[in-house]
Coordinates of N, CA and C in Angstrom, one line a residue:
M1 N 27.5 153.8 -109.2 CA 26.4 154.7 -108.8 C 27.0 155.5 -107.7
P2 N 26.8 156.8 -107.7 CA 27.5 157.7 -106.7 C 26.8 157.4 -105.3
Q3 N 27.7 157.7 -104.3 CA 27.2 157.2 -103.0 C 25.9 157.8 -102.5
S4 N 25.7 159.2 -103.0 CA 24.7 160.0 -102.5 C 23.3 159.2 -103.1
Q5 N 23.4 158.7 -104.4 CA 22.2 158.2 -105.1 C 22.0 156.9 -104.3
K6 N 23.0 156.1 -103.9 CA 22.6 155.0 -103.2 C 22.0 155.2 -101.9
K7 N 22.2 156.2 -101.3 CA 21.6 156.6 -100.0 C 20.2 157.0 -100.2
Q8 N 19.8 157.7 -101.3 CA 18.6 158.2 -101.7 C 17.8 156.8 -102.1
K9 N 18.1 155.9 -102.7 CA 17.5 154.7 -103.0 C 17.3 154.0 -101.6
H10 N 18.2 154.0 -100.7 CA 18.0 153.3 -99.4 C 16.8 153.8 -98.7
F11 N 16.7 155.3 -98.6 CA 15.8 155.9 -97.9 C 14.4 155.6 -98.5
S12 N 14.3 155.6 -99.7 CA 13.0 155.3 -100.4 C 12.5 153.9 -100.0
N13 N 13.4 152.8 -100.2 CA 13.1 151.4 -99.9 C 12.7 151.2 -98.5
Q14 N 13.3 152.0 -97.5 CA 13.0 151.8 -96.2 C 11.8 152.2 -95.7
M15 N 11.0 153.0 -96.4 CA 9.8 153.7 -95.9 C 8.5 152.8 -96.0
G16 N 7.7 153.2 -95.1 CA 6.5 152.3 -95.1 C 5.4 153.0 -95.9
S17 N 4.1 153.0 -95.6 CA 3.1 153.4 -96.3 C 2.2 154.5 -95.5
A18 N 2.1 155.7 -95.9 CA 1.4 156.7 -95.2 C 0.9 157.9 -96.1
L19 N 1.5 158.0 -97.3 CA 1.2 159.1 -98.2 C 0.5 158.8 -99.4
N20 N -0.5 159.7 -99.8 CA -1.1 159.6 -101.0 C -0.3 160.5 -102.1
Y21 N 0.8 160.0 -102.5 CA 1.7 161.0 -103.1 C 2.3 160.2 -104.4
D22 N 2.0 160.7 -105.5 CA 2.6 160.5 -106.8 C 3.6 161.4 -107.3
C23 N 4.8 161.1 -106.9 CA 5.9 162.1 -107.2 C 6.1 162.4 -108.6
H24 N 6.0 161.3 -109.5 CA 6.1 161.4 -110.8 C 5.1 162.3 -111.5
Q25 N 3.8 162.0 -111.0 CA 2.8 162.8 -111.6 C 2.9 164.3 -111.3
L26 N 3.3 164.7 -110.1 CA 3.5 165.9 -109.6 C 4.5 166.7 -110.4
Q27 N 5.7 165.9 -110.5 CA 6.9 166.5 -111.2 C 6.3 166.7 -112.6
H28 N 5.6 165.9 -113.4 CA 5.2 166.1 -114.7 C 4.3 167.3 -114.8
W29 N 3.3 167.4 -113.9 CA 2.6 168.7 -113.8 C 3.4 169.9 -113.7
L30 N 4.2 170.0 -112.8 CA 5.1 171.2 -112.6 C 6.1 171.4 -113.8
L31 N 6.5 170.4 -114.5 CA 7.6 170.6 -115.6 C 6.8 170.9 -116.9
H32 N 5.7 170.3 -117.1 CA 5.1 170.2 -118.4 C 3.7 170.8 -118.7
T33 N 3.1 171.4 -117.6 CA 1.9 172.1 -117.9 C 2.2 173.6 -117.6
P34 N 1.5 174.5 -118.4 CA 1.5 175.8 -118.2 C 1.3 176.4 -116.8
M35 N 0.3 175.8 -116.1 CA 0.1 176.3 -114.7 C 1.3 175.8 -113.8
G36 N 1.6 174.5 -114.0 CA 2.7 174.0 -113.2 C 4.0 174.7 -113.4
R37 N 4.4 175.0 -114.6 CA 5.6 175.8 -114.8 C 5.5 177.1 -114.2
E38 N 4.4 177.7 -114.4 CA 4.2 179.2 -113.7 C 4.5 179.0 -112.2
I39 N 4.0 178.1 -111.5 CA 4.2 177.9 -110.0 C 5.7 177.6 -109.8
L40 N 6.2 176.5 -110.5 CA 7.6 176.0 -110.3 C 8.6 177.2 -110.6
R41 N 8.4 178.1 -111.6 CA 9.3 179.2 -111.9 C 9.3 180.1 -110.7
K42 N 8.1 180.5 -110.2 CA 8.2 181.3 -109.0 C 8.8 180.9 -107.8
E43 N 8.6 179.7 -107.4 CA 9.2 179.0 -106.2 C 10.6 178.8 -106.5
R44 N 11.1 178.5 -107.7 CA 12.5 178.2 -107.9 C 13.2 179.6 -107.7
F45 N 12.7 180.6 -108.3 CA 13.4 182.0 -108.1 C 13.5 182.3 -106.8
F46 N 12.4 182.2 -105.9 CA 12.6 182.4 -104.5 C 13.8 181.6 -103.9
L47 N 13.6 180.3 -104.1 CA 14.7 179.4 -103.4 C 16.0 179.6 -103.9
H48 N 16.2 180.0 -105.1 CA 17.5 180.1 -105.6 C 18.2 181.5 -105.1
N49 N 17.3 182.3 -104.6 CA 17.8 183.6 -104.0 C 17.9 183.5 -102.5
N50 N 17.5 182.4 -101.9 CA 17.4 182.2 -100.5 C 18.5 181.1 -99.9
V51 N 18.5 180.0 -100.7 CA 19.4 178.9 -100.1 C 20.9 179.1 -100.3
P52 N 21.3 180.0 -101.2 CA 22.9 180.1 -101.2 C 23.4 180.7 -99.9
G53 N 22.6 181.3 -99.2 CA 23.2 181.9 -98.0 C 23.1 181.1 -96.7
I54 N 22.6 179.8 -97.0 CA 22.4 179.0 -95.8 C 23.7 178.0 -95.8
F55 N 24.3 177.8 -94.8 CA 25.6 176.9 -94.6 C 25.4 175.9 -93.6
G56 N 26.3 175.0 -93.9 CA 26.4 173.8 -92.9 C 27.1 172.6 -93.6
L57 N 26.8 171.4 -93.1 CA 27.5 170.2 -93.9 C 26.6 169.4 -94.6
N58 N 25.3 169.2 -94.2 CA 24.4 168.4 -94.9 C 23.1 169.1 -95.3
S59 N 22.6 168.9 -96.5 CA 21.4 169.4 -96.9 C 20.5 168.2 -97.5
L60 N 19.1 168.5 -97.3 CA 18.2 167.4 -97.7 C 17.0 168.0 -98.4
Q61 N 16.8 167.4 -99.6 CA 15.5 167.8 -100.2 C 14.5 166.5 -100.2
I62 N 13.4 166.7 -99.8 CA 12.5 165.6 -99.6 C 11.3 165.8 -100.8
G63 N 11.4 164.8 -101.7 CA 10.5 164.9 -102.9 C 11.0 165.5 -104.0
L64 N 10.2 165.4 -105.2 CA 10.6 166.1 -106.5 C 12.0 165.8 -106.9
G65 N 12.5 164.6 -106.8 CA 13.9 164.3 -107.0 C 14.4 164.8 -108.4
E66 N 13.5 164.9 -109.4 CA 14.2 165.3 -110.6 C 14.3 166.9 -110.9
I67 N 13.8 167.6 -109.8 CA 13.9 169.0 -109.7 C 14.9 169.4 -108.6
N68 N 16.0 170.0 -108.9 CA 17.1 170.3 -107.9 C 16.6 171.7 -107.5
L69 N 16.1 171.8 -106.2 CA 15.7 173.1 -105.5 C 16.8 173.6 -104.7
L70 N 18.0 172.9 -104.5 CA 19.2 173.1 -103.8 C 20.2 173.8 -104.6
Q71 N 19.9 174.1 -105.9 CA 21.1 174.6 -106.7 C 21.5 175.9 -106.1
G72 N 22.8 176.1 -106.1 CA 23.3 177.5 -105.6 C 23.8 177.3 -104.3
N73 N 23.2 176.3 -103.5 CA 23.6 176.3 -102.0 C 25.1 175.8 -101.9
K74 N 25.7 176.3 -100.9 CA 27.1 175.9 -100.9 C 27.5 174.8 -99.9
I75 N 26.4 174.2 -99.3 CA 26.5 173.0 -98.3 C 27.1 171.9 -99.1
P76 N 28.3 171.3 -98.8 CA 28.8 170.3 -99.5 C 28.1 169.0 -99.8
N77 N 27.4 168.5 -98.9 CA 26.6 167.1 -99.1 C 25.1 167.4 -99.2
H78 N 24.7 167.1 -100.5 CA 23.3 167.2 -100.7 C 22.6 165.8 -100.9
Y79 N 21.5 165.7 -100.3 CA 20.8 164.4 -100.4 C 19.4 164.6 -100.8
T80 N 18.9 163.6 -101.5 CA 17.4 163.8 -101.9 C 16.7 162.4 -101.4
I81 N 15.6 162.5 -100.8 CA 14.7 161.5 -100.6 C 13.6 161.5 -101.7
N82 N 13.7 160.7 -102.7 CA 12.9 160.7 -103.8 C 11.7 159.8 -103.5
I83 N 10.6 160.4 -103.3 CA 9.4 159.6 -102.9 C 8.7 159.2 -104.1
D84 N 9.0 157.9 -104.6 CA 8.3 157.4 -105.7 C 7.6 156.2 -105.3
I85 N 7.2 156.0 -104.1 CA 6.4 154.9 -103.6 C 5.7 155.6 -102.6
K86 N 4.6 154.9 -101.9 CA 3.9 155.5 -100.7 C 4.9 155.5 -99.6
A87 N 5.1 156.7 -99.0 CA 6.2 156.7 -97.9 C 5.6 157.2 -96.7
D88 N 6.4 156.8 -95.6 CA 5.9 157.2 -94.3 C 7.0 158.1 -93.8
L89 N 6.8 159.4 -93.9 CA 7.8 160.3 -93.5 C 7.9 160.5 -91.9
R90 N 7.0 159.9 -91.2 CA 7.1 160.0 -89.7 C 8.3 159.3 -89.1
F91 N 9.0 158.6 -90.0 CA 10.2 157.9 -89.5 C 11.3 157.9 -90.6
I92 N 12.0 159.0 -90.6 CA 12.9 159.2 -91.5 C 14.4 158.7 -91.0
P93 N 14.9 157.8 -91.9 CA 16.1 157.1 -91.4 C 17.4 157.9 -91.4
L94 N 17.3 159.1 -90.7 CA 18.6 159.9 -90.5 C 18.8 160.2 -89.0
A95 N 20.0 160.4 -88.7 CA 20.5 160.7 -87.4 C 19.8 162.0 -86.9
T96 N 19.6 162.0 -85.5 CA 19.1 163.4 -84.9 C 20.3 164.3 -85.0
N97 N 19.9 165.5 -85.2 CA 20.7 166.7 -85.4 C 21.7 166.7 -86.6
S98 N 21.4 166.0 -87.6 CA 22.4 165.7 -88.7 C 22.2 166.5 -89.9
I99 N 21.1 167.2 -90.2 CA 20.9 168.0 -91.3 C 20.8 169.5 -91.0
D100 N 21.5 170.2 -91.9 CA 21.6 171.7 -91.6 C 20.5 172.5 -92.4
L101 N 19.9 171.8 -93.5 CA 18.9 172.5 -94.3 C 18.0 171.4 -95.0
I102 N 16.7 171.6 -94.8 CA 15.7 170.7 -95.4 C 14.9 171.5 -96.3
V103 N 14.7 171.1 -97.6 CA 13.8 171.6 -98.5 C 12.6 170.6 -98.7
C104 N 11.4 170.9 -98.4 CA 10.3 170.0 -98.5 C 9.2 170.7 -99.5
P105 N 9.3 170.3 -100.8 CA 8.5 171.0 -101.8 C 7.2 170.1 -102.1
H106 N 6.1 170.6 -101.7 CA 4.8 170.1 -101.8 C 4.7 168.6 -101.4
V107 N 5.0 168.4 -100.2 CA 4.9 167.0 -99.7 C 3.9 166.9 -98.6
L108 N 3.8 168.0 -97.8 CA 2.9 168.0 -96.6 C 1.3 168.0 -97.0
E109 N 1.1 168.4 -98.2 CA -0.3 168.4 -98.7 C -0.8 166.9 -98.9
F110 N 0.0 165.9 -98.9 CA -0.3 164.6 -99.2 C -0.1 163.8 -98.0
T111 N 0.2 164.2 -96.9 CA 0.3 163.4 -95.7 C -0.9 163.4 -94.9
N112 N -1.2 162.3 -94.2 CA -2.3 162.2 -93.4 C -2.3 162.8 -92.2
N113 N -1.1 163.2 -91.6 CA -0.9 164.1 -90.4 C 0.5 164.7 -90.5
Y114 N 0.6 165.8 -91.1 CA 1.8 166.5 -91.2 C 2.5 167.0 -90.1
H115 N 1.7 166.8 -88.9 CA 2.4 167.4 -87.6 C 3.5 166.3 -87.2
H116 N 3.3 165.0 -87.4 CA 4.3 164.1 -87.2 C 5.6 164.1 -88.1
V117 N 5.2 164.6 -89.4 CA 6.3 164.9 -90.3 C 7.2 166.0 -89.8
L118 N 6.5 167.1 -89.3 CA 7.3 168.3 -88.8 C 8.1 167.9 -87.7
Q119 N 7.7 166.9 -86.7 CA 8.5 166.5 -85.7 C 9.7 165.8 -86.0
E120 N 9.6 165.0 -87.1 CA 10.8 164.3 -87.7 C 11.8 165.4 -88.2
F121 N 11.3 166.4 -88.9 CA 12.1 167.4 -89.4 C 12.8 168.1 -88.2
H122 N 12.2 168.4 -87.2 CA 12.8 169.0 -86.0 C 13.7 168.2 -85.4
R123 N 13.5 166.7 -85.4 CA 14.5 165.8 -84.8 C 15.8 165.8 -85.6
I124 N 15.7 165.7 -87.0 CA 17.0 165.4 -87.8 C 17.7 166.8 -88.0
L125 N 17.2 167.9 -87.8 CA 17.6 169.3 -88.1 C 18.7 169.5 -87.0
S126 N 19.7 170.0 -87.4 CA 20.8 170.5 -86.3 C 20.2 171.8 -85.6
P127 N 20.7 172.2 -84.5 CA 20.2 173.4 -83.8 C 20.5 174.7 -84.9
Q128 N 19.6 175.5 -85.0 CA 19.5 176.6 -86.0 C 19.4 176.1 -87.3
G129 N 19.2 175.0 -87.6 CA 19.1 174.3 -88.9 C 17.9 175.1 -89.6
K130 N 17.7 175.1 -90.9 CA 16.7 175.7 -91.7 C 15.8 174.7 -92.3
L131 N 14.6 175.0 -92.3 CA 13.5 174.2 -92.9 C 12.7 175.2 -93.8
I132 N 12.7 174.8 -95.1 CA 11.9 175.6 -96.2 C 10.9 174.5 -96.7
I133 N 9.7 175.1 -96.5 CA 8.5 174.4 -97.0 C 7.7 175.1 -98.2
T134 N 7.3 174.5 -99.2 CA 6.6 174.9 -100.2 C 5.2 174.2 -100.1
A135 N 4.2 174.8 -100.4 CA 2.8 174.0 -100.3 C 1.8 174.8 -101.1
F136 N 0.7 174.1 -101.4 CA -0.6 174.7 -102.1 C -1.4 175.1 -101.0
N137 N -1.9 176.4 -101.2 CA -2.7 177.0 -100.2 C -4.2 176.7 -100.3
R138 N -4.8 176.4 -99.1 CA -6.3 175.9 -99.1 C -7.1 177.1 -99.6
Y139 N -6.7 178.3 -99.1 CA -7.7 179.4 -99.4 C -7.1 180.1 -100.8
S140 N -7.5 179.6 -101.8 CA -7.0 180.1 -103.1 C -7.8 179.5 -104.4
W141 N -7.5 179.8 -105.5 CA -8.1 179.3 -106.7 C -8.0 177.7 -106.7
F142 N -6.9 177.4 -106.2 CA -6.5 175.9 -106.2 C -7.4 175.2 -105.2
G143 N -7.7 175.8 -104.1 CA -8.6 175.3 -103.1 C -10.1 175.3 -103.6
L144 N -10.3 176.1 -104.4 CA -11.7 176.4 -104.9 C -12.1 175.3 -106.0
F145 N -11.0 175.1 -106.9 CA -11.1 174.2 -108.0 C -10.4 172.9 -107.8
K146 N -10.1 172.6 -106.6 CA -9.3 171.4 -106.2 C -9.9 170.0 -106.9
S147 N -11.0 169.9 -107.0 CA -11.7 168.6 -107.6 C -11.5 168.5 -109.1
K148 N -11.1 169.7 -109.7 CA -10.9 169.6 -111.1 C -9.4 169.6 -111.5
I149 N -8.5 169.6 -110.5 CA -7.0 169.6 -110.8 C -6.6 168.2 -110.4
D150 N -6.2 167.4 -111.4 CA -5.9 166.0 -111.1 C -5.0 165.8 -109.9
I151 N -3.8 166.4 -109.8 CA -2.8 166.1 -108.9 C -3.3 166.6 -107.5
L152 N -4.3 167.2 -107.4 CA -4.8 167.9 -106.0 C -6.0 167.1 -105.5
K153 N -6.4 166.1 -106.3 CA -7.8 165.4 -105.9 C -7.6 164.7 -104.6
K154 N -6.5 164.2 -104.3 CA -6.1 163.4 -103.1 C -5.4 164.3 -102.1
A155 N -5.2 165.4 -102.4 CA -4.3 166.3 -101.5 C -5.2 167.0 -100.4
R156 N -4.6 167.3 -99.4 CA -5.3 168.1 -98.3 C -4.4 169.4 -98.2
L157 N -5.0 170.4 -98.9 CA -4.3 171.6 -99.1 C -4.1 172.2 -97.8
I158 N -3.0 173.1 -97.6 CA -2.6 173.6 -96.2 C -3.1 174.9 -96.0
K159 N -3.6 175.0 -94.6 CA -3.9 176.3 -94.0 C -2.6 177.0 -93.5
L160 N -2.3 178.0 -94.1 CA -1.0 178.8 -93.6 C -1.0 179.0 -92.1
G161 N -2.1 179.6 -91.6 CA -1.9 179.9 -90.2 C -2.0 178.8 -89.3
Q162 N -2.5 177.6 -89.6 CA -2.3 176.3 -89.0 C -1.1 175.7 -89.1
L163 N -0.3 175.8 -90.2 CA 1.1 175.3 -90.3 C 2.0 176.3 -89.6
K164 N 1.7 177.5 -89.4 CA 2.6 178.4 -88.5 C 2.5 178.0 -87.1
D165 N 1.2 177.8 -86.7 CA 1.0 177.3 -85.3 C 1.8 176.0 -85.0
Q166 N 1.6 175.1 -85.9 CA 2.3 173.8 -85.7 C 3.7 173.9 -85.5
L167 N 4.4 174.8 -86.4 CA 5.8 175.1 -86.5 C 6.3 175.6 -85.1
Q168 N 5.5 176.6 -84.6 CA 5.9 177.4 -83.4 C 5.6 176.5 -82.1
T169 N 4.7 175.6 -82.1 CA 4.5 174.6 -81.2 C 5.8 173.7 -81.0
L170 N 6.4 173.4 -82.1 CA 7.6 172.5 -82.1 C 8.8 173.3 -82.0
N171 N 8.7 174.5 -81.5 CA 9.9 175.5 -81.4 C 10.8 175.7 -82.6
F172 N 9.9 175.9 -83.6 CA 10.6 176.5 -84.8 C 10.4 178.0 -84.8
H173 N 11.4 178.8 -85.2 CA 11.4 180.2 -85.4 C 11.1 180.5 -86.9
L174 N 9.9 181.3 -87.0 CA 9.5 181.7 -88.3 C 10.3 182.8 -88.8
E175 N 10.9 182.7 -89.9 CA 12.0 183.8 -90.5 C 11.4 184.5 -91.5
G176 N 10.5 183.9 -92.4 CA 10.0 184.6 -93.4 C 9.2 183.8 -94.5
G177 N 9.0 184.2 -95.7 CA 8.4 183.5 -96.6 C 7.9 184.2 -97.8
K178 N 7.0 183.6 -98.7 CA 6.6 184.3 -99.9 C 5.4 183.6 -100.4
F179 N 4.5 184.4 -100.9 CA 3.3 183.9 -101.7 C 3.5 183.8 -103.3
F180 N 3.0 183.0 -103.9 CA 3.0 182.8 -105.4 C 1.7 182.5 -106.0
S181 N 1.5 183.2 -107.2 CA 0.4 182.9 -108.3 C -1.0 183.2 -107.7
Y182 N -1.6 184.1 -108.3 CA -3.0 184.5 -108.0 C -4.1 184.1 -109.1
T183 N -3.5 183.6 -110.1 CA -4.4 183.4 -111.4 C -5.1 182.1 -111.2
P184 N -6.4 182.0 -111.8 CA -7.1 180.7 -111.7 C -6.4 179.6 -112.4
P185 N -6.7 178.3 -112.2 CA -5.8 177.3 -112.7 C -6.2 177.0 -114.2
F186 N -5.7 177.9 -115.1 CA -6.2 177.7 -116.4 C -5.3 176.6 -117.0
K187 N -5.8 175.8 -118.0 CA -4.9 174.9 -118.7 C -4.1 175.4 -119.9
E188 N -4.7 176.6 -120.4 CA -4.0 177.3 -121.5 C -3.1 178.4 -121.1
A189 N -1.9 178.3 -121.8 CA -0.8 179.3 -121.4 C -1.4 180.8 -121.7
R190 N -2.0 181.0 -122.8 CA -2.5 182.3 -123.1 C -3.5 182.8 -122.2
K191 N -4.2 182.1 -121.5 CA -5.1 182.6 -120.4 C -4.4 183.0 -119.3
I192 N -3.3 182.1 -118.9 CA -2.5 182.4 -117.7 C -1.7 183.8 -117.9
H193 N -1.3 183.9 -119.1 CA -0.7 185.1 -119.6 C -1.5 186.5 -119.4
K194 N -2.8 186.1 -119.9 CA -3.7 187.1 -120.1 C -4.0 187.8 -118.7
Y195 N -4.2 186.8 -117.7 CA -4.6 187.2 -116.3 C -3.4 187.3 -115.4
R196 N -2.3 187.5 -115.9 CA -1.0 187.6 -115.1 C -1.2 188.8 -114.2
W197 N -2.0 189.9 -114.7 CA -2.1 191.1 -113.9 C -2.5 190.8 -112.5
M198 N -3.2 189.8 -112.3 CA -3.8 189.4 -111.0 C -2.7 189.2 -109.8
N199 N -1.6 188.8 -110.4 CA -0.6 188.5 -109.5 C 0.0 189.8 -108.7
K200 N 0.2 190.9 -109.6 CA 0.4 192.2 -108.8 C -0.7 192.6 -108.0
V201 N -2.0 192.4 -108.3 CA -3.1 192.8 -107.4 C -3.1 192.0 -106.2
G202 N -2.9 190.6 -106.5 CA -2.9 189.7 -105.2 C -1.8 190.0 -104.2
D203 N -0.6 190.3 -104.8 CA 0.5 190.7 -103.9 C 0.2 191.8 -102.9
R204 N -0.5 192.8 -103.5 CA -0.8 193.8 -102.8 C -2.0 193.9 -102.0
W205 N -3.0 193.3 -102.5 CA -4.4 193.4 -101.9 C -4.9 192.2 -101.1
F206 N -4.6 191.0 -101.5 CA -5.0 189.8 -100.9 C -3.9 188.8 -101.0
P207 N -2.7 189.0 -100.2 CA -1.7 187.9 -100.5 C -1.8 186.7 -100.0
T208 N -2.8 186.5 -98.9 CA -2.9 185.2 -98.3 C -3.8 184.3 -99.1
L209 N -4.4 184.7 -100.3 CA -5.1 183.9 -101.1 C -4.4 183.4 -102.2
A210 N -3.1 183.5 -102.2 CA -2.2 182.9 -103.3 C -2.4 181.5 -103.5
N211 N -2.1 181.0 -104.7 CA -2.2 179.5 -104.9 C -1.2 178.6 -104.2
S212 N -0.1 179.1 -104.0 CA 1.1 178.4 -103.1 C 1.8 179.5 -102.4
F213 N 2.7 178.9 -101.5 CA 3.5 179.7 -100.6 C 4.7 178.9 -100.3
T214 N 5.8 179.7 -99.7 CA 6.8 179.1 -99.2 C 7.1 179.7 -97.8
I215 N 7.5 179.0 -96.8 CA 7.7 179.4 -95.6 C 9.2 179.0 -95.1
I216 N 10.0 179.9 -94.4 CA 11.2 179.5 -93.9 C 11.3 179.6 -92.4
A217 N 11.7 178.5 -91.7 CA 11.8 178.3 -90.2 C 13.1 177.9 -89.9
S218 N 13.5 178.2 -88.7 CA 14.7 177.7 -88.1 C 14.5 176.8 -86.8
K219 N 15.3 175.8 -86.5 CA 15.1 175.1 -85.3 C 15.7 175.7 -84.1
E220 N 14.8 176.1 -83.1 CA 15.2 176.7 -81.9 C 15.4 175.6 -80.8
V221 N 16.5 175.6 -80.1 CA 16.8 174.8 -79.2 C 16.8 175.4 -77.8
I222 N 16.1 175.1 -76.9 CA 15.9 175.8 -75.6 C 16.8 175.1 -74.5
T223 N 17.9 175.8 -74.2 CA 18.8 175.2 -73.2 C 18.4 175.6 -71.7
P224 N 18.4 174.8 -70.9 CA 18.0 175.2 -69.5 C 19.2 176.1 -69.0
T225 N 18.9 177.0 -68.1 CA 19.9 177.9 -67.5 C 19.9 177.5 -66.0
L226 N 21.3 177.1 -65.6 CA 21.4 176.6 -64.2 C 21.4 177.8 -63.3
I227 N 20.7 177.8 -62.2 CA 20.7 179.0 -61.4 C 21.4 178.5 -60.0
K228 N 22.5 179.2 -59.7 CA 23.3 179.0 -58.5 C 22.4 179.0 -57.2
R229 N 22.9 178.1 -56.2 CA 22.3 178.2 -55.0 C 22.6 179.5 -54.2
M230 N 21.4 180.2 -53.9 CA 21.7 181.5 -53.3 C 22.1 181.4 -51.8
D231 N 23.0 182.1 -51.4 CA 23.4 182.2 -50.0 C 22.3 182.8 -49.1
R232 N 22.0 182.0 -48.1 CA 21.1 182.4 -47.1 C 21.2 183.8 -46.6
E233 N 22.4 184.1 -46.5 CA 22.7 185.6 -45.9 C 22.2 186.7 -46.7
A234 N 22.0 186.4 -48.0 CA 21.5 187.4 -49.0 C 20.1 187.6 -48.6
F235 N 19.3 186.8 -48.1 CA 17.8 186.9 -47.9 C 17.5 187.0 -46.3
K236 N 18.6 187.3 -45.6 CA 18.6 187.4 -44.2 C 17.8 188.8 -43.8
I237 N 16.8 188.7 -43.0 CA 15.9 189.8 -42.7 C 16.8 190.6 -41.8
P238 N 17.0 192.2 -42.1 CA 17.8 192.9 -41.2 C 17.3 193.0 -39.9
E239 N 18.1 193.0 -38.8 CA 17.7 193.1 -37.4 C 17.2 194.6 -37.1
T240 N 16.3 194.8 -36.3 CA 15.9 196.2 -36.0 C 17.0 196.7 -35.1
A241 N 17.4 197.8 -35.4 CA 18.3 198.7 -34.7 C 18.0 198.8 -33.3
N242 N 18.9 198.6 -32.3 CA 18.7 198.8 -30.9 C 19.0 200.2 -30.7
L243 N 18.0 200.9 -30.4 CA 18.2 202.4 -30.2 C 18.1 202.8 -28.6
G244 N 18.2 201.8 -27.7 CA 18.3 201.9 -26.5 C 17.0 202.7 -25.8
T245 N 17.0 202.9 -24.4 CA 15.8 203.5 -23.9 C 15.7 205.0 -24.0
A246 N 14.7 205.5 -24.4 CA 14.7 207.0 -24.6 C 14.5 207.5 -23.2
K247 N 15.3 208.7 -23.0 CA 15.4 209.4 -21.6 C 14.9 210.8 -22.0
I248 N 14.2 211.3 -20.9 CA 13.7 212.5 -20.9 C 14.5 213.3 -20.1
C249 N 15.3 214.3 -20.7 CA 16.1 215.2 -20.0 C 15.3 216.3 -19.2
N250 N 15.6 216.5 -17.9 CA 14.9 217.5 -17.2 C 16.0 218.7 -17.1
K251 N 15.6 219.7 -17.5 CA 16.5 220.9 -17.6 C 16.6 221.6 -16.3
N252 N 15.6 221.3 -15.3 CA 15.5 221.9 -14.0 C 16.5 221.2 -13.0

C-alpha cells in the first residue's frame, strides 16, 4: 500500500466522534444522481481552474476521498482524510504550519460547530496557505427543500455571511469564490436541463441564492513589529530663547 494511503487510513482511525457525516452516501449522490452530478461538475470546473496555480509542499483534501479535487495541482505531496466514520475534525493529527493547501468539500455542513474545525485548519496551514471550502447554501432551493433531500436531512446548511465572519475572525484573508446552481433539486435530468436557464438568471440577479458555493481564503499571520526605544532628546521641549532685557533708547 502506498505511504500516502497508509497515512489516510491512520487519520481516519485516529478520529473521535462529532460529525453526522456519511461520506459514501454523499459521494454516491454527487456521482450518480442528476442533481449531484450537476453540482459536482460546476465545482470541479472551478477547482480545476484555481488549484493549479497554488504552490507548496503538502496539500490536503478532507472528505470525498473517491473524488480527486486536487487534480492538476503541482504540489508534490497530496493527502486525503477520507471520512468514512464519524469523525472529529476539531483535532486533526497533523503538525502546525505543515499544509500549504486544504480543500474541504461539503464537510462543514455536517459538523456540530464548524468554528472549531476552521481553527484546526488555521493551525495546520502554513503562513499564506490556501483554504478552499465548498458548501451547500442555506438560503437556496436546497435550504427550502432540505427535508426532502436525503443527504441533507442531518446537515446544517451554511450561511455564507456567517462563514465569512468566522474566517475573518480567525485572520483568514478572503480571496474570492463562486456560486453554483440555481435550479430546484429535481430528481429527473430532463427537468434540470429544462430549467438550466435559471443558472444564468441567478448568476446575474440573485447570486447569493445559489444551491452551493466555493470560497477561497488564505492564512494571514500577524507578526509584531518591534519599536526602538526613542531617545529622550527627541522629545525634549525646546528652551525659550533668552532675548535679554529690552532697553528703550533715548534719542535725546
